[in-house]
Coordinates of C-alpha atoms (C1' of nucleotides) in Angstrom, one line a residue:
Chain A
X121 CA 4.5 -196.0 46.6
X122 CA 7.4 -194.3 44.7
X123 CA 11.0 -194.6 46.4
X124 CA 14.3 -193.1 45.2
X125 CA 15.8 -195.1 42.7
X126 CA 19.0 -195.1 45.4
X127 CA 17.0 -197.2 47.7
X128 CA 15.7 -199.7 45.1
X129 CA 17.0 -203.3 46.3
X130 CA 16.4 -207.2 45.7
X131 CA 15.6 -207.5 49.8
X132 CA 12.8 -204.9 48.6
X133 CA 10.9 -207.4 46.9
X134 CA 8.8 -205.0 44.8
X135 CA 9.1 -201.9 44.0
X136 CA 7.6 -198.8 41.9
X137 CA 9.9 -195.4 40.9
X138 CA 9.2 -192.5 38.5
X139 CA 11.8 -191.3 36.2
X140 CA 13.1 -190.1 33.5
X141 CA 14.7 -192.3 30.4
X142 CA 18.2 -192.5 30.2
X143 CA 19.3 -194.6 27.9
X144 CA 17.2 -198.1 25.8
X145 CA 19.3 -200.5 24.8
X146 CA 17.2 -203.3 22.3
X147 CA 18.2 -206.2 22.1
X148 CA 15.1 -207.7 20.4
X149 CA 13.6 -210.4 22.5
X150 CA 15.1 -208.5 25.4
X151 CA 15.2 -204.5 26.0
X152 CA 16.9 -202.6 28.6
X153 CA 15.9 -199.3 29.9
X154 CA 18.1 -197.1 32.5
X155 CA 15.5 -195.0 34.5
X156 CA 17.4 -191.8 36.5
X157 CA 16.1 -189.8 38.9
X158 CA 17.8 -186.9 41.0
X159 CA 19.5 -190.1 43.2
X160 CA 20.7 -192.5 40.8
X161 CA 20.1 -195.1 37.8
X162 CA 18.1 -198.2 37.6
X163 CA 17.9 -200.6 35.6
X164 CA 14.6 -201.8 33.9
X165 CA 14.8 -205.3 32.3
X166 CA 12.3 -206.4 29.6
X167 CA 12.0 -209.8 28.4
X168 CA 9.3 -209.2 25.5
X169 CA 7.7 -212.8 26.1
X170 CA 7.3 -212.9 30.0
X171 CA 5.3 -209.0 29.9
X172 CA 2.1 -207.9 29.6
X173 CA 0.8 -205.7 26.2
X174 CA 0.5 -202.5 28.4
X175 CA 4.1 -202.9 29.4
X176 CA 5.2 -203.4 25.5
X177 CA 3.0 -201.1 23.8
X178 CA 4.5 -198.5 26.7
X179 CA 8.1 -199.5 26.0
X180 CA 7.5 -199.2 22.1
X181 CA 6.1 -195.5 22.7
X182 CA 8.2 -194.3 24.7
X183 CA 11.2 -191.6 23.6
X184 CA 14.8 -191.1 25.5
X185 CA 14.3 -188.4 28.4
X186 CA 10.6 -189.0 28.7
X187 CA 9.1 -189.3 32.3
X188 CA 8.1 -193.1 33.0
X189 CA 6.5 -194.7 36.1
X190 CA 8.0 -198.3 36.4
X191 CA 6.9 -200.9 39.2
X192 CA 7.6 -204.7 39.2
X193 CA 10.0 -207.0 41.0
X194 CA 13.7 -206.3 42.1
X195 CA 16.1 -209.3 41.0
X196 CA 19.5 -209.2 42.4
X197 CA 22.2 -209.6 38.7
X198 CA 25.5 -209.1 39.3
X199 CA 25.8 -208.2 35.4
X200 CA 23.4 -205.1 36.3
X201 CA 24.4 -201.7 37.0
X202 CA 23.9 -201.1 40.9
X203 CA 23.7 -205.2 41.3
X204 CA 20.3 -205.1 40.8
X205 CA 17.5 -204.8 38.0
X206 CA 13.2 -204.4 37.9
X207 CA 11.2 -206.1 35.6
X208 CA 8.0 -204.4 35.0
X209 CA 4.7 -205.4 35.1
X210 CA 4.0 -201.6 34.9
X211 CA 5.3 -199.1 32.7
X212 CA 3.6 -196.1 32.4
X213 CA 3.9 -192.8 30.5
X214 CA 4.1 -190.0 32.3
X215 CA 5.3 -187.3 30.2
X216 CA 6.5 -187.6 26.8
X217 CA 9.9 -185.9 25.6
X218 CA 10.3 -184.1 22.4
X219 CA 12.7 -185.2 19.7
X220 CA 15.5 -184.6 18.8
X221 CA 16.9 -183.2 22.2
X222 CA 18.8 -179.9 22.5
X223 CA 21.8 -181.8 23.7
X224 CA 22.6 -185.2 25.0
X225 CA 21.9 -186.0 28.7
X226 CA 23.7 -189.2 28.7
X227 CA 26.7 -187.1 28.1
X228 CA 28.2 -189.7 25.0
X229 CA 28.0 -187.2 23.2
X230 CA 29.8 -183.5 24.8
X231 CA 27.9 -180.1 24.5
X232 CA 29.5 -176.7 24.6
X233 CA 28.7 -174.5 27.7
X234 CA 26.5 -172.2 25.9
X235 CA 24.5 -175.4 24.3
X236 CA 24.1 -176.4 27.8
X237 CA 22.9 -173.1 29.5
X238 CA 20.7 -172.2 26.9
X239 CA 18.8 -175.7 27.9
X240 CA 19.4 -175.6 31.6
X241 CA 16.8 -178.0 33.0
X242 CA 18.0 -180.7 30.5
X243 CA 21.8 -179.8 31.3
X244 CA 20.9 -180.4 34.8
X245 CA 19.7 -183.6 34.6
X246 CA 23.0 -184.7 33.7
X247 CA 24.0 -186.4 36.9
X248 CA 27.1 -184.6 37.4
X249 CA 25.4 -181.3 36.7
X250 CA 22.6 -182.3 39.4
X251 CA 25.8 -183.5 41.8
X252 CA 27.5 -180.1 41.4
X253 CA 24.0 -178.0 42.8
X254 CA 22.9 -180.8 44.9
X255 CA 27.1 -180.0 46.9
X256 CA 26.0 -176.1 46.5
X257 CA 22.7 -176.5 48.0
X258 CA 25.0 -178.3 50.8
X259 CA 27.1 -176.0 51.3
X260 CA 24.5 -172.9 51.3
X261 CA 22.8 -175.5 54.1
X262 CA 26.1 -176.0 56.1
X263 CA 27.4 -172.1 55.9
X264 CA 24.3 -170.9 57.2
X265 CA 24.2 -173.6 60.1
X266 CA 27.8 -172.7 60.9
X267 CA 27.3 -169.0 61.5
X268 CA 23.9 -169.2 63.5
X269 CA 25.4 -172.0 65.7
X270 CA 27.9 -169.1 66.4
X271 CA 25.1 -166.5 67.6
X272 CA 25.1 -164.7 64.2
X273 CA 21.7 -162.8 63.6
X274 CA 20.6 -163.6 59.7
X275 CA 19.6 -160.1 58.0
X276 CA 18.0 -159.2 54.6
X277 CA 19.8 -155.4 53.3
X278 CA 18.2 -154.1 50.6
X279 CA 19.4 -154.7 46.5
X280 CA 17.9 -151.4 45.3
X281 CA 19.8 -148.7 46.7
X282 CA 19.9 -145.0 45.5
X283 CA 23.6 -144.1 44.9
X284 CA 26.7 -145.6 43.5
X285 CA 28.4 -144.4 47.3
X286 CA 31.1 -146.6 47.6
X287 CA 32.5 -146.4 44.2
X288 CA 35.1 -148.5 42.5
X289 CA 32.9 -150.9 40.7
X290 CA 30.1 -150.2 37.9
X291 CA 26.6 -150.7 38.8
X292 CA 23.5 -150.7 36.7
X293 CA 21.0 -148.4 37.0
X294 CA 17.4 -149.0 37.4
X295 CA 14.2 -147.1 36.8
X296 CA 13.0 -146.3 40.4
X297 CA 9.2 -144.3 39.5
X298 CA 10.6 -141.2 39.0
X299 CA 14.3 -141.6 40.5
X300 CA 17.5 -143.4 39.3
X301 CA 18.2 -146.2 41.7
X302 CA 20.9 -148.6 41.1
X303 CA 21.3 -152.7 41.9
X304 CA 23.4 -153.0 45.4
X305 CA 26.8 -154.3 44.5
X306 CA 27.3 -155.6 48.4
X307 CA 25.7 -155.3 51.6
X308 CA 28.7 -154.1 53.2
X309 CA 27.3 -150.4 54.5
X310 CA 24.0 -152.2 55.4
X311 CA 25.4 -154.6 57.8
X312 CA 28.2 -152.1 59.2
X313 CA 25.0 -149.8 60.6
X314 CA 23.5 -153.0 61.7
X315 CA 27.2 -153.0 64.0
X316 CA 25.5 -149.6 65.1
X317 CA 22.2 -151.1 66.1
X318 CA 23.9 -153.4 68.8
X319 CA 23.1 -156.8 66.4
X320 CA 27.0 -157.7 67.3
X321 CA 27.2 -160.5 64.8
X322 CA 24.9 -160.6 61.6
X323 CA 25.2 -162.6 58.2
X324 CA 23.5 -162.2 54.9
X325 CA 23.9 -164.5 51.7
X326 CA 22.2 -162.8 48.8
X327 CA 22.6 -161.2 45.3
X328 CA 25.5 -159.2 44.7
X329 CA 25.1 -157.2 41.4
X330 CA 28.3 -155.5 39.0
X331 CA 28.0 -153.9 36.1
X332 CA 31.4 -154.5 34.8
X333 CA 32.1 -156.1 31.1
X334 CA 34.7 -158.7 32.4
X335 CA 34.6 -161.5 30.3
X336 CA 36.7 -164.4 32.7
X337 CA 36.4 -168.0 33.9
X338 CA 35.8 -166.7 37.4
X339 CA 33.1 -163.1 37.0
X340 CA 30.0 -163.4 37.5
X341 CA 27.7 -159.8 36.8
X342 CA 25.2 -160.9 39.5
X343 CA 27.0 -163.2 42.1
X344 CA 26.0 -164.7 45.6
X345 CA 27.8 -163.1 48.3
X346 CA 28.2 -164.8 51.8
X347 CA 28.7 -161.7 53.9
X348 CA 29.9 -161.2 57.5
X349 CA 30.2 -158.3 59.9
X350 CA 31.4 -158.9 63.9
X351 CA 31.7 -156.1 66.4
X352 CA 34.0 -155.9 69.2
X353 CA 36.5 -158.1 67.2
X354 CA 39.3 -157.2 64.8
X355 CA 40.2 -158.8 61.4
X356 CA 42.3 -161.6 62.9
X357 CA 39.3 -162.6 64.5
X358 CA 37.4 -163.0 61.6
X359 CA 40.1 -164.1 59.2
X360 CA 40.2 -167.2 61.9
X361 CA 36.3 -167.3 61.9
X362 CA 36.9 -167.0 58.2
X363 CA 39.0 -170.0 57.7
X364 CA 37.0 -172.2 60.7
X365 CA 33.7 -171.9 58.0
X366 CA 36.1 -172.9 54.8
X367 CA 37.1 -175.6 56.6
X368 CA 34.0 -176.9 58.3
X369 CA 32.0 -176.5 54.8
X370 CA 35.2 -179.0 53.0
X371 CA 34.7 -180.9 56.1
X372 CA 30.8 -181.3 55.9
X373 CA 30.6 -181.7 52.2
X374 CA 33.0 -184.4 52.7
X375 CA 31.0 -186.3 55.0
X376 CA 27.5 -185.5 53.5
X377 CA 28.0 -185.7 49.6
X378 CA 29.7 -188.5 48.8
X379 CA 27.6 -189.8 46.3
X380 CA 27.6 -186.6 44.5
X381 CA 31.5 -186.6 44.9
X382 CA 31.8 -189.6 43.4
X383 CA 29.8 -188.5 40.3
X384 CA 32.2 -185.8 39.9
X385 CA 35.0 -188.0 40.5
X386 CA 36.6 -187.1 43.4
X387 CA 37.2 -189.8 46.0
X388 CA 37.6 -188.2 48.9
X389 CA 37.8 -184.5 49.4
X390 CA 40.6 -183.0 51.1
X391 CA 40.1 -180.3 53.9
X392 CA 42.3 -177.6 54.1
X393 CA 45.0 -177.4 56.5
X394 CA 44.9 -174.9 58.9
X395 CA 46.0 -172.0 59.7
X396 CA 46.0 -170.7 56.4
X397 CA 49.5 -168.9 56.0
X398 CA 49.6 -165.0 56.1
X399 CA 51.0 -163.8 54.0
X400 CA 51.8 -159.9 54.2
X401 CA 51.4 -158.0 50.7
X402 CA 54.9 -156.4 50.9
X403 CA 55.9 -161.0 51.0
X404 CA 53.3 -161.6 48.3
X405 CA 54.3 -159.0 45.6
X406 CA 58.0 -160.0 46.4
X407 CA 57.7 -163.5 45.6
X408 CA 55.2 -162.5 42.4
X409 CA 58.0 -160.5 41.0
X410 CA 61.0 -163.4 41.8
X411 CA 58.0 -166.0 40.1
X412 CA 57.4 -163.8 37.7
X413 CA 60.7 -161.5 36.3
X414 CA 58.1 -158.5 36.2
X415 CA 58.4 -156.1 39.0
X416 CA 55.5 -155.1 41.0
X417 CA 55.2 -151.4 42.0
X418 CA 54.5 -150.9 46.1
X419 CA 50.9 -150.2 45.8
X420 CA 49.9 -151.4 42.5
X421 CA 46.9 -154.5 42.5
X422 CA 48.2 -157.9 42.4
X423 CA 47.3 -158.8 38.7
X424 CA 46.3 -162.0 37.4
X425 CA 49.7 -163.3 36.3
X426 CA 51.0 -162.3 39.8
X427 CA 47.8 -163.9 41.7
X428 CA 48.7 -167.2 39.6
X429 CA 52.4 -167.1 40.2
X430 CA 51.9 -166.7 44.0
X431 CA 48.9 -169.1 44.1
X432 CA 51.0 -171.7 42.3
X433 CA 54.1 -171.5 45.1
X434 CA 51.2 -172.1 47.8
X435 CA 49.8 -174.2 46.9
X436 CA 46.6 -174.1 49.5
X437 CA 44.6 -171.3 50.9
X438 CA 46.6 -168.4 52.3
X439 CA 45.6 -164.9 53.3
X440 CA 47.4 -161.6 51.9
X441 CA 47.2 -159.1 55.0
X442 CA 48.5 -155.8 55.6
X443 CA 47.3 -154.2 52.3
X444 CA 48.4 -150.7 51.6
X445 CA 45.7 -148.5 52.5
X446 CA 45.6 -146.7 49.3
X447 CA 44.3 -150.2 47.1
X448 CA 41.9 -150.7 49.8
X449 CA 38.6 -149.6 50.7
X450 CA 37.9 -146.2 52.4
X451 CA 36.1 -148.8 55.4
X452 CA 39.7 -150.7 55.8
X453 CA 40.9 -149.4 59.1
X454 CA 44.4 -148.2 59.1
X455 CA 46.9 -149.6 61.3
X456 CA 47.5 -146.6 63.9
X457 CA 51.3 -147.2 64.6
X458 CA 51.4 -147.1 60.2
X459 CA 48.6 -145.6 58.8
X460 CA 49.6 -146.1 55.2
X461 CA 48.9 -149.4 55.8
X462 CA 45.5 -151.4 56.3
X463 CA 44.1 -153.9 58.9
X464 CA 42.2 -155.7 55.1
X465 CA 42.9 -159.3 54.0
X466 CA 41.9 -161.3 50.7
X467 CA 41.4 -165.0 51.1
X468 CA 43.0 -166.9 48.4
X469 CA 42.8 -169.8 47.2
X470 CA 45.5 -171.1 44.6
X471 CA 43.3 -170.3 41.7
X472 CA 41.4 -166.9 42.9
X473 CA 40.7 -164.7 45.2
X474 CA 37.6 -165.9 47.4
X475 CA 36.8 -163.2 50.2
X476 CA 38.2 -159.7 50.9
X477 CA 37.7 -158.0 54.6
X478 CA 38.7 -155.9 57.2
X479 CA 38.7 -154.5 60.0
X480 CA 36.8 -151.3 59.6
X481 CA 37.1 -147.3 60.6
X482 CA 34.7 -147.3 63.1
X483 CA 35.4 -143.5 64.1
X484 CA 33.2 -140.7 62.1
X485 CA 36.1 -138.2 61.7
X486 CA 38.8 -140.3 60.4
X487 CA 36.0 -142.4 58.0
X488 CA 35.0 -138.9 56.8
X489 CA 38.5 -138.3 55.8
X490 CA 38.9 -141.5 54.7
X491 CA 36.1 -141.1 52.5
X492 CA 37.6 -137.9 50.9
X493 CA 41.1 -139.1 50.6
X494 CA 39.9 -141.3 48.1
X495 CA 37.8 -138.5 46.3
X496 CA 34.4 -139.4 47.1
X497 CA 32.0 -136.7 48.4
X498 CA 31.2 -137.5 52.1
X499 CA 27.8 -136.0 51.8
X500 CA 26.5 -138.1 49.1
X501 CA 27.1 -141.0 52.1
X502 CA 25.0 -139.6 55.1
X503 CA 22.7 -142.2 55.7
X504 CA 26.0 -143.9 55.9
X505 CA 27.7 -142.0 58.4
X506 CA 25.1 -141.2 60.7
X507 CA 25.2 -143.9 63.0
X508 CA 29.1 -143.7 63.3
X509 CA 27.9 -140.3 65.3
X510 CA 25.8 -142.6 67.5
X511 CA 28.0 -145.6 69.4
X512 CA 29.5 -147.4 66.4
X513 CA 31.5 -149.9 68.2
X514 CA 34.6 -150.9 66.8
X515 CA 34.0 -154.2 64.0
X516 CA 35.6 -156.1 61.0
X517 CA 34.0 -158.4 58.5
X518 CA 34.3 -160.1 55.1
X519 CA 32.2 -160.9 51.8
X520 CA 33.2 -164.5 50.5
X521 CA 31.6 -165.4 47.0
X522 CA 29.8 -168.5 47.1
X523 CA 30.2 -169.3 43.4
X524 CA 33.9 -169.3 44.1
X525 CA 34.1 -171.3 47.6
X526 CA 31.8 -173.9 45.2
X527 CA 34.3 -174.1 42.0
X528 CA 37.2 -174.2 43.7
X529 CA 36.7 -176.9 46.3
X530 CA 34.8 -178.8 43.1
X531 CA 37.7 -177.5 40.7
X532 CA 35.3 -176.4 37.8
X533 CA 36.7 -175.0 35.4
X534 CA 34.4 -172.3 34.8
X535 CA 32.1 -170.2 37.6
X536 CA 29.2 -170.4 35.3
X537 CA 29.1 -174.1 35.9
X538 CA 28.6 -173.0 40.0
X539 CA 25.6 -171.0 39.2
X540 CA 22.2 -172.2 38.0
X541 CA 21.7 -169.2 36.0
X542 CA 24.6 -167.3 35.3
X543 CA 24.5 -163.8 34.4
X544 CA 27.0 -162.7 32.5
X545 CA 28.5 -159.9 29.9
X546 CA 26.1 -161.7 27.0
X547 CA 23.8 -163.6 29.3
X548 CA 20.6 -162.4 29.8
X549 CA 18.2 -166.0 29.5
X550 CA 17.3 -168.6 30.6
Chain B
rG239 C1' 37.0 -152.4 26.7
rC240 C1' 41.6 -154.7 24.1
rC241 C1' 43.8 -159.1 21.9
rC242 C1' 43.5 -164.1 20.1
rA243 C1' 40.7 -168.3 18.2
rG244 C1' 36.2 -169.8 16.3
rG245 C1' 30.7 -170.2 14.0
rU246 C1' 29.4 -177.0 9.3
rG247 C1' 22.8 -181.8 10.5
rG248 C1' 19.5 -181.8 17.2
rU249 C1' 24.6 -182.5 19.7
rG250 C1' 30.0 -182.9 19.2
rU251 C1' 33.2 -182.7 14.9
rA252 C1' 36.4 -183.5 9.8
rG253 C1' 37.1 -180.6 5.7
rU254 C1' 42.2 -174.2 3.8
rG255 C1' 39.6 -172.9 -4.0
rG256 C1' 37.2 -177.7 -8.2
rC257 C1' 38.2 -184.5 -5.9
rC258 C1' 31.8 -181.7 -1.5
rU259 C1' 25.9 -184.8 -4.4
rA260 C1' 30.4 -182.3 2.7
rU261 C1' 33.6 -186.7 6.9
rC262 C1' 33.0 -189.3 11.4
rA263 C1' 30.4 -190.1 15.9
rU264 C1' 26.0 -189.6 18.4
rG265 C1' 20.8 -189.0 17.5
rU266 C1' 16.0 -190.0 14.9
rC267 C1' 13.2 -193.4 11.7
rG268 C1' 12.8 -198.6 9.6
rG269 C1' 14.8 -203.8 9.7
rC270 C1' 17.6 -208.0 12.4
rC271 C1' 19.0 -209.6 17.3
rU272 C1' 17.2 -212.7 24.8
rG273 C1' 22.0 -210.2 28.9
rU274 C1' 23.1 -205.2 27.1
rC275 C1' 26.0 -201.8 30.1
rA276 C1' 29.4 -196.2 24.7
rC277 C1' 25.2 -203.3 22.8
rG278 C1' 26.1 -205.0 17.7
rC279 C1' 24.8 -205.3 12.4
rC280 C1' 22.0 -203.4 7.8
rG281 C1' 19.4 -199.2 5.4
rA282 C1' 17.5 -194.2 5.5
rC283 C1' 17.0 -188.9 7.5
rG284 C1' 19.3 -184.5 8.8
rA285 C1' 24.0 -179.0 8.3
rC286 C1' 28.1 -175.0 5.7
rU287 C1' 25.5 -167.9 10.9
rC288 C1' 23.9 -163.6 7.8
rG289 C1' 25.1 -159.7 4.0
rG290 C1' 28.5 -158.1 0.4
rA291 C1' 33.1 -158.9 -2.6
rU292 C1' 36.9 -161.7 -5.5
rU293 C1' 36.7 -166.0 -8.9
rC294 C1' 34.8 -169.7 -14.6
rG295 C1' 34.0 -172.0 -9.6
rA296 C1' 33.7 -170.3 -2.4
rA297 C1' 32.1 -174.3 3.6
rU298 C1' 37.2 -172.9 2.2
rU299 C1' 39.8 -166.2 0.2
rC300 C1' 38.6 -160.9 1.5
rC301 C1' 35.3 -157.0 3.9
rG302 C1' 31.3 -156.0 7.3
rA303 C1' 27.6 -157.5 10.8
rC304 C1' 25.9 -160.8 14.5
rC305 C1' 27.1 -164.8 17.8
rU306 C1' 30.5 -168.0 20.8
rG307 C1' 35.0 -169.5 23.5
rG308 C1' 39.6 -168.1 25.8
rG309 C1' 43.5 -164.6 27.6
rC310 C1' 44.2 -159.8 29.6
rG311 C1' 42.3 -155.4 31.6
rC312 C1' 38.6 -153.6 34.7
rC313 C1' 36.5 -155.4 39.4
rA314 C1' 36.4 -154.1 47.9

RNA sequence: GCCCAGGUGGUGUAGUGGCCUAUCAUGUCGGCCUGUCACGCCGACGACUCGGAUUCGAAUUCCGACCUGGGCGCCA
């Protein structure tokens, strides 16, 4: 019976794993083999003399990264990695590796981020590359557990949609039979009629799909968005919902990863102290401009200089609220007593921005004229605005990116080393 | 999209006009080695992105293309 590599000990007696080869060191008379599968490294001793010929004549063929079934006897060596070591009385090729490799999974050797993503599966064998997706996959599990334990109803919106309708970013077009469809660039008018259908509380994490040519650390053109919408609440009560999952995911990972935290080399990983500060947009371009020595125009966007500068005096995860309307969304409610002001928030962490929200214009009139005022054509969003003429209760909601929540709590320095796959301005395979 | 920096064995690099038959490491192959853990030692193999120009001579200078990294812009 295979076991994980992990759970390989002397007590164990014997034992038999399957993986891949790491590293041979030859000594002559004596080899060593490390073995690594997706939970660890093992040690596999050979002293030539005391082994059978099938065991030599395996060990002889075999080639670094090739798969390898190994069973024999656990010794307990302190010199060993792991305090422990198997000696073989069967080694067995499973699957021969190529030579040479595209890049060098025991890492003594570095390979560029392109190098590594044009060989993805052999990048990922790396253990901190496995480490980093096996946290993701973590906190996917954990997210997704949070929001159903708080009566959210999980929803699938669709990705091909007809009309770029809520304009500001690009989106690519597809070839729909005989129509022009584009790729959805967020499921936020999807789960706002859902608010119409009485669901109260949904969540979807999917595909999010821009067609800009950014060319950053921290854009992705096809993204995973972790998206939220809440009726009968407004956007304080989902910027605290908001920070309750950022905090319960730190928390979770901390608990649940720690041998993939290790392999990245963090010790323990710290959980954010709440409440995040709010901090109003008026407050945030202020101290941007004193950080900074450039001033910042009322209503212009926070750039990145400014986003640094402010991020930098935080020092944790803060909220900007109170957004002049006129940046935000035509779906950011106005605050009645100041409508040239909106009820939207970003959630920031010191190095980016990691969810916007709001609460939204639940009223058909004012949306409509919301939707003008920001020169859009209110009739190219009908299948939008009819259920706002049918009960739309009032709601508020956010879209946090996933890639993000992952490289900042990890601090990688690069979103494409959060996603598998990445898809980016040049990036089309694997 | 703009700006900057790059493109040298499988991988990561050194090399700014002749000293390059191109450095080092890793790798691969062969040899030696019974406690390695970046094993060590000896030997070998393997590369200047493409096209044009300048020059007696180009990895090195210039022009163009393609590709890459980064910064900015753009981006609910």
């Amino acid at each position: 019976m295979r076991i994980p590599i992990r759970e390989v000990s002397p007590e164990s007696g014997r034992a038999e794993v399957a993986g891949w080869v790491h590293e041979v060191r030859d000594l002559g008379g004596l080899a060593f083999f490390l073995i690594r599968d997706r939970t660890g490294i093992l040690q596999v001793t050979v002293p030539k003399k005391k082994v059978s010929e099938a065991v030599l004549s395996g060990m002889k063929e075999v080639s670094r990264e090739s798969l390898v079934r190994v069973s024999g006897i656990v010794k307990a060596i302190d010199k060993a990695p792991g305090g422990r070591e198997l000696i073989p009385d069967c080694f067995e090729i499973l699957s021969r590796s190529g030579s040479p490799l595209p890049l060098d999974v025991s890492e003594k050797v570095p390979a560029e981020l392109d190098t590594r993503l044009d060989s993805r599966f052999l990048d990922a064998r790396r253990p901190r590359v496995t480490a980093v997706f096996q946290i993701r996959s973590r906190v996917m599990r954990t997210v997704n557990e949070f929001l159903f334990s708080r009566g959210f109803i999980n929803i699938t919106s669709p990705k091909i949609v007809a009309a770029a309708t809520e304009g500001g970013t690009e989106l690519f077009p597809i070839a729909y039979f005989e129509k022009e469809a584009f790729l959805n660039q967020s499921p936020q008018l999807y789960k706002q009629m859902m608010m119409a259908a009485g669901f109260e509380k949904v969540f979807e994490v999917g595909p999010i799909f821009r067609a800009e040519e950014h060319n950053t650390t921290k854009h992705l053109n096809e993204a995973t968005s972790i998206d939220i919408e809440v009726s009968f609440t407004d956007h304080h009560g989902v910027m605290s919902l908001l920070e309750e999952l950022v905090v319960h995911t730190y928390r979770d990972v901390g608990e649940h990863c720690q041998g993939a935290l290790e392999a990245l080399g963090i010790d323990r990983l710290p959980t954010p102290k709440t409440p995040f500060p709010r901090l109003s947009y008026g407050e945030a371009i202020e101290l941007a401009a004193g950080k900074t020595g450039e001033s910042i125009q009322y209503g212009d966007d926070i750039g990145t200089a400014a986003e640094k500068a402010i991020g930098e005096h935080m020092g944790e995860h803060y909220f900007i609220v109170d957004w002049p309307t006129a940046i935000k969304p035509y779906y950011a409610m106005p605050y009645e007593q100041d409508p040239e002001i909106s009820k939207a928030f970003d959630l920031m962490h010191p190095r980016m921005e990691l969810s916007s929200g709001a609460q939204r214009v639940h009223d058909h009139d004012l949306l409509v004229q919301q939707i003008q005022s920001k020169g859009l054509n209110p009739e190219n969003f009908e299948f939008y605005l009819e259920p706002f003429r049918y009960g739309m209760p009032p709601h508020a909601g956010w879209g946090l990116g996933a890639e993000r929540l992952v490289m900042t709590m990890l601090s990688l320095g690069n979103i494409r080393e959060a996603i598998l796959f990445p898809r980016d301005r040049h990036r089309l395979t694997p």
